[in-house]
């Protein structure tokens, strides 16, 4: 079984500032890791994923995340945020042989002008 | 390819009534997933199919819930004798069996009065 903890429920930040959204996971098996974004009244959209290989993963909209196996973390970062990045962000994990994903409870990113 | 679609987008029903939701996945995707999302929480896994076979069902899922994917294409999720606690957003996702990237639909929002 897997579990995901998103350490911050809300992150307010000013426009053009850097941001980090934290995600820790636990699993007894090898995992795939994902970050999704959800805008109001919309479905989830994949930002980036870690399947294997390089631990630094680049995604859409200028986001990146680093897989740290020893710390069981997969933090999401962006060097300069925009107002349009305001949304809910979900970290998710799945076993490499499993179908389902287990999601964290989300982090609300609010970008202020 | 227009992505994953779900119908209806909104459903209001009275307690005790049955409801059925439909999901049309991306056409070449073999796997189809159902999740439930309540306010302030991440999506919670309900069940998933590979082609027409239901491979896993959450043990948290009440017997009032049933899902089918009869021809390995679209899927339906039925809730019998709805309760107020069933009010949530029901999300459908699909993926290729060879990978774990899930593409989500916009969801069906259920309100049980």
Short mmCIF file of N, CA, C and O in Angstrom, two decimals, chain B residues 24 47 77 79-80 90 96-98 103:
data_model
loop_
_atom_site.label_atom_id
_atom_site.label_comp_id
_atom_site.label_asym_id
_atom_site.label_seq_id
_atom_site.Cartn_x
_atom_site.Cartn_y
_atom_site.Cartn_z
N UNK B 24 -16.58 7.95 -21.03
CA UNK B 24 -16.02 7.52 -22.31
C UNK B 24 -14.53 7.83 -22.29
O UNK B 24 -14.14 9.00 -22.30
N UNK B 47 -12.35 2.02 -8.26
CA UNK B 47 -12.22 0.76 -8.98
C UNK B 47 -11.51 1.02 -10.31
O UNK B 47 -11.43 2.17 -10.75
N UNK B 77 -20.96 3.84 -13.85
CA UNK B 77 -20.89 3.71 -12.40
C UNK B 77 -22.29 3.95 -11.86
O UNK B 77 -22.86 5.02 -12.11
N UNK B 79 -24.86 4.05 -8.51
CA UNK B 79 -25.00 4.10 -7.06
C UNK B 79 -26.47 3.85 -6.74
O UNK B 79 -27.35 4.59 -7.20
N UNK B 80 -26.72 2.82 -5.98
CA UNK B 80 -28.10 2.50 -5.59
C UNK B 80 -28.41 3.10 -4.22
O UNK B 80 -27.51 3.23 -3.37
N UNK B 90 -17.32 12.69 -8.95
CA UNK B 90 -16.89 11.36 -9.39
C UNK B 90 -16.06 11.54 -10.66
O UNK B 90 -16.54 12.05 -11.67
N UNK B 96 -3.09 3.91 -20.95
CA UNK B 96 -2.61 2.75 -21.68
C UNK B 96 -2.15 1.71 -20.68
O UNK B 96 -1.64 2.01 -19.63
N UNK B 97 -2.33 0.50 -20.97
CA UNK B 97 -1.95 -0.54 -20.02
C UNK B 97 -0.44 -0.61 -19.82
O UNK B 97 0.03 -1.11 -18.82
N UNK B 98 0.31 -0.07 -20.76
CA UNK B 98 1.75 -0.19 -20.65
C UNK B 98 2.36 0.92 -19.81
O UNK B 98 3.52 0.87 -19.50
N UNK B 103 -5.24 9.99 -17.68
CA UNK B 103 -5.86 11.19 -18.22
C UNK B 103 -7.27 11.28 -17.64
O UNK B 103 -8.06 10.34 -17.77
#
